[in-house]
CSV table of C-alpha atoms in Angstrom, one decimal:
chain,number,residue,atom,x,y,z
A,180,MET,CA,14.0,6.5,8.0
A,181,ASN,CA,13.0,10.2,7.9
A,182,LEU,CA,9.7,10.2,6.1
A,183,PRO,CA,9.2,14.0,6.1
A,184,GLU,CA,12.6,14.5,4.6
A,185,LYS,CA,12.0,12.0,1.9
A,186,TYR,CA,8.6,13.5,1.1
A,187,THR,CA,10.1,17.0,1.1
A,188,GLN,CA,12.9,16.0,-1.3
A,189,LEU,CA,10.4,14.3,-3.6
A,190,LEU,CA,8.1,17.3,-3.8
A,191,LEU,CA,11.0,19.7,-4.3
A,192,ASN,CA,12.2,17.6,-7.2
A,193,ILE,CA,8.9,17.6,-8.9
A,194,GLY,CA,8.2,21.3,-8.6
A,195,PHE,CA,6.5,22.1,-5.3
A,196,ASN,CA,7.6,25.0,-3.1
A,197,GLU,CA,8.6,24.6,0.5
A,198,LYS,CA,5.6,26.2,2.0
A,199,GLU,CA,3.2,24.0,0.0
A,200,ILE,CA,5.3,20.9,1.0
A,201,GLN,CA,5.0,21.7,4.8
A,202,LEU,CA,1.2,22.0,4.4
A,203,TYR,CA,0.8,18.8,2.4
A,204,TRP,CA,3.1,16.8,4.7
A,205,SER,CA,1.1,17.9,7.7
A,206,ASP,CA,-2.1,16.9,6.0
A,207,LEU,CA,-0.6,13.5,4.9
A,208,GLU,CA,0.7,12.8,8.4
A,209,LYS,CA,-2.7,13.6,9.9
A,210,ALA,CA,-4.5,11.3,7.5
A,211,TYR,CA,-2.2,8.3,8.2
A,212,SER,CA,-2.1,8.9,11.9
A,213,ASN,CA,-5.9,8.7,12.4
A,214,LYS,CA,-6.7,6.5,15.4
A,215,SER,CA,-8.7,4.1,13.3
A,216,ARG,CA,-5.6,3.2,11.4
A,217,HIS,CA,-3.9,0.2,13.0
A,218,TYR,CA,-2.1,-1.1,9.9
A,219,HIS,CA,-2.6,1.4,7.0
A,220,ASN,CA,-0.5,4.1,8.7
A,221,LEU,CA,2.9,5.7,8.4
A,222,THR,CA,4.7,2.5,9.4
A,223,HIS,CA,3.2,0.8,6.4
A,224,ILE,CA,4.4,3.7,4.2
A,225,LYS,CA,7.9,3.4,5.7
A,226,ASP,CA,8.0,-0.3,4.9
A,227,MET,CA,6.9,0.4,1.3
A,228,ILE,CA,9.5,3.1,0.9
A,229,ALA,CA,12.2,0.8,2.3
A,230,SER,CA,11.3,-1.6,-0.5
A,231,PHE,CA,11.2,1.2,-3.0
A,232,GLU,CA,14.7,2.3,-2.1
A,233,THR,CA,16.0,-1.3,-2.5
A,234,TYR,CA,14.5,-1.7,-6.0
A,235,SER,CA,14.3,1.9,-7.3
A,236,ALA,CA,16.9,1.2,-10.0
A,237,GLN,CA,14.4,-1.2,-11.5
A,238,LEU,CA,11.8,1.5,-12.0
A,239,GLN,CA,11.3,3.6,-15.2
A,240,ASN,CA,9.5,6.3,-13.3
A,241,PRO,CA,10.7,6.3,-9.7
A,242,ASN,CA,9.2,9.7,-8.8
A,243,GLU,CA,5.8,8.7,-9.8
A,244,ILE,CA,5.9,5.4,-7.9
A,245,ILE,CA,7.2,6.9,-4.7
A,246,PHE,CA,4.5,9.6,-4.9
A,247,ALA,CA,2.0,6.8,-5.4
A,248,VAL,CA,3.4,5.1,-2.3
A,249,PHE,CA,2.8,8.2,-0.2
A,250,TYR,CA,-0.8,8.6,-1.4
A,251,HIS,CA,-2.1,5.1,-2.1
A,252,GLY,CA,-3.8,4.9,1.3
A,253,TYR,CA,-4.4,8.5,1.9
A,254,ILE,CA,-8.2,7.9,2.1
A,255,TYR,CA,-9.0,4.8,4.0
A,256,LYS,CA,-12.3,3.7,5.5
A,257,SER,CA,-12.9,0.0,6.1
A,258,SER,CA,-16.6,0.3,5.2
A,259,LYS,CA,-15.8,1.8,1.8
A,260,LYS,CA,-14.8,0.1,-1.5
A,261,ASP,CA,-13.5,3.1,-3.3
A,262,ASN,CA,-10.6,4.1,-1.1
A,263,GLU,CA,-8.0,3.6,-3.8
A,264,LEU,CA,-10.0,5.6,-6.4
A,265,LYS,CA,-10.6,8.5,-3.9
A,266,SER,CA,-6.9,8.4,-2.9
A,267,ALA,CA,-5.8,8.5,-6.6
A,268,GLU,CA,-8.1,11.4,-7.3
A,269,PHE,CA,-6.8,13.3,-4.3
A,270,ALA,CA,-3.2,12.6,-5.2
A,271,LEU,CA,-3.7,14.1,-8.7
A,272,SER,CA,-5.6,17.1,-7.3
A,273,ILE,CA,-2.6,18.5,-5.5
A,274,LEU,CA,-0.2,18.2,-8.4
A,275,PRO,CA,0.7,21.5,-10.1
A,276,GLU,CA,-0.8,21.7,-13.6
A,277,ASN,CA,2.5,22.3,-15.4
A,278,ILE,CA,4.4,19.6,-13.7
A,279,SER,CA,6.6,17.3,-15.7
A,280,PHE,CA,5.1,14.2,-14.3
A,281,ASP,CA,3.1,11.2,-15.5
A,282,LYS,CA,-0.2,11.8,-13.7
A,283,GLN,CA,-1.9,8.9,-15.4
A,284,LEU,CA,0.7,6.5,-14.1
A,285,VAL,CA,0.2,7.8,-10.6
A,286,PHE,CA,-3.6,7.4,-10.9
A,287,ASP,CA,-3.4,3.9,-12.4
A,288,ALA,CA,-0.7,2.8,-9.9
A,289,ILE,CA,-2.8,3.9,-6.8
A,290,CYS,CA,-5.9,2.3,-8.2
A,291,ALA,CA,-4.0,-1.0,-8.8
A,292,THR,CA,-3.4,-1.4,-5.1
A,293,GLN,CA,-7.0,-2.3,-4.8
A,294,GLN,CA,-7.1,-5.6,-6.8
A,295,HIS,CA,-3.4,-6.3,-6.8
A,296,GLN,CA,-3.6,-7.8,-10.3
A,297,HIS,CA,-0.8,-8.1,-12.8
A,298,ASN,CA,-0.3,-4.9,-14.8
A,299,ALA,CA,1.1,-4.3,-18.3
A,300,ILE,CA,3.2,-1.5,-16.7
A,301,GLU,CA,6.1,-3.0,-14.8
A,302,ASP,CA,6.4,0.0,-12.5
A,303,ILE,CA,2.9,-0.7,-11.2
A,304,ASN,CA,3.8,-4.3,-10.6
A,305,TRP,CA,6.6,-3.2,-8.4
A,306,LEU,CA,4.3,-0.9,-6.4
A,307,ILE,CA,1.8,-3.8,-5.9
A,308,ASP,CA,4.6,-6.0,-4.6
A,309,PHE,CA,5.9,-3.3,-2.2
A,310,ASP,CA,2.3,-3.1,-0.9
A,311,LEU,CA,2.0,-6.9,-0.4
A,312,LYS,CA,5.5,-7.7,1.0
A,313,ILE,CA,3.9,-7.8,4.4
A,314,LEU,CA,2.4,-11.2,3.5
A,315,ALA,CA,5.8,-12.8,3.5
A,316,ARG,CA,6.9,-11.7,7.0
A,317,ASP,CA,7.8,-14.3,9.6
A,318,TRP,CA,4.8,-15.7,11.3
A,319,ASP,CA,4.9,-13.6,14.5
A,320,ASN,CA,5.0,-10.4,12.5
A,321,TYR,CA,2.4,-11.6,10.0
A,322,LYS,CA,0.2,-12.4,13.0
A,323,ILE,CA,0.6,-8.8,14.2
A,324,TYR,CA,-0.4,-7.6,10.7
A,325,PHE,CA,-3.6,-9.6,10.5
A,326,GLU,CA,-4.5,-8.6,14.1
A,327,GLN,CA,-4.1,-4.9,13.0
A,328,ILE,CA,-6.3,-5.5,10.0
A,329,ARG,CA,-9.0,-7.0,12.2
A,330,LYS,CA,-8.9,-3.9,14.4
A,331,GLU,CA,-9.5,-1.7,11.3
A,332,TYR,CA,-12.6,-3.8,10.6
A,333,ARG,CA,-13.8,-3.9,14.2
A,334,ILE,CA,-17.2,-2.5,13.1
A,335,TYR,CA,-17.9,-5.9,11.7
A,336,PRO,CA,-18.7,-8.9,14.1
A,337,ASP,CA,-16.7,-12.1,13.6
A,338,PHE,CA,-19.5,-13.9,11.8
A,339,LEU,CA,-19.2,-11.3,9.0
A,340,TYR,CA,-15.5,-10.5,9.2
A,341,GLN,CA,-14.1,-14.0,9.2
A,342,PRO,CA,-15.7,-15.4,6.1
A,343,GLY,CA,-15.0,-12.1,4.3
A,344,ARG,CA,-11.4,-12.1,5.2
A,345,ALA,CA,-11.0,-15.8,4.3
A,346,LYS,CA,-12.6,-15.2,0.9
A,347,ALA,CA,-10.2,-12.4,0.2
A,348,LEU,CA,-7.2,-14.5,1.3
A,349,LYS,CA,-8.3,-17.5,-0.8
A,350,HIS,CA,-8.5,-15.1,-3.8
A,351,PHE,CA,-4.7,-14.6,-3.4
A,352,LEU,CA,-4.1,-18.4,-3.4
A,353,GLU,CA,-6.3,-18.9,-6.5
A,354,ASN,CA,-4.1,-16.6,-8.5
A,355,GLU,CA,-1.1,-18.2,-10.3
A,356,PHE,CA,1.1,-15.8,-8.4
A,357,ILE,CA,0.6,-13.4,-5.4
A,358,PHE,CA,3.5,-11.2,-6.4
A,359,GLN,CA,3.8,-9.6,-9.8
A,360,THR,CA,7.5,-9.3,-10.3
A,361,ALA,CA,9.8,-12.2,-10.8
A,362,THR,CA,12.1,-10.9,-8.1
A,363,PHE,CA,9.4,-10.9,-5.4
A,364,ARG,CA,8.1,-14.3,-6.5
A,365,ASP,CA,11.5,-15.8,-6.1
A,366,LEU,CA,12.0,-14.2,-2.7
A,367,TYR,CA,8.6,-14.2,-1.1
A,368,GLU,CA,5.9,-16.3,-2.9
A,369,GLU,CA,6.3,-19.5,-0.9
A,370,LYS,CA,6.4,-17.8,2.5
A,371,ALA,CA,3.3,-15.6,1.7
A,372,ARG,CA,1.3,-18.7,0.6
A,373,ILE,CA,2.2,-20.5,3.8
A,374,ASN,CA,1.2,-17.5,6.0
A,375,ILE,CA,-2.1,-17.1,4.1
A,376,GLU,CA,-3.0,-20.8,4.4
A,377,LYS,CA,-2.3,-20.6,8.2
A,378,GLU,CA,-4.5,-17.5,8.6
A,379,ILE,CA,-7.3,-19.1,6.7
A,380,LEU,CA,-7.2,-22.1,9.0
A,381,LEU,CA,-7.6,-19.7,12.0
A,382,LEU,CA,-10.6,-18.0,10.3
A,383,THR,CA,-12.6,-21.2,9.4
């Protein structure tokens, strides 16, 4: 998958010029390639865009959702709780004023990737599921995922990190569903719950 090409095509479609696009791509690539990012990096974006391409026909506003994919983790600091809000604000800040684009949808979609709760807007539910698909990987790949997350939170000692991570994972299990679309529930719900339960056992 050629991420710069997909990014360029998207921004051309919604009214950016090529010079702007080169600058914004360089900035985006730099943000996601920071050495502190072990999971929330360009590989994660590629995985989400692969899901987007599979299910784009289900979306009412595909341009807004793929734009939200690119920027949902633009700002990421493990010690902060407002990463999604700051990322959403930045994403809107670079959009041209006269663009024919649902800016509120972009903002709400990015913010929704914080809590991963069911949304009245189905496009946002798809974005949430693209973000969480990692939870249903085979165990070896899921293990790589949670080890990468641990590295991103390396400033915290185990006695703080482990109960915090376990609490966050239990929250997923307490919800009626992890995934927000019927399609992802059918395909991935059971596997995700098994993985999460196994990780919780390792943390406690």
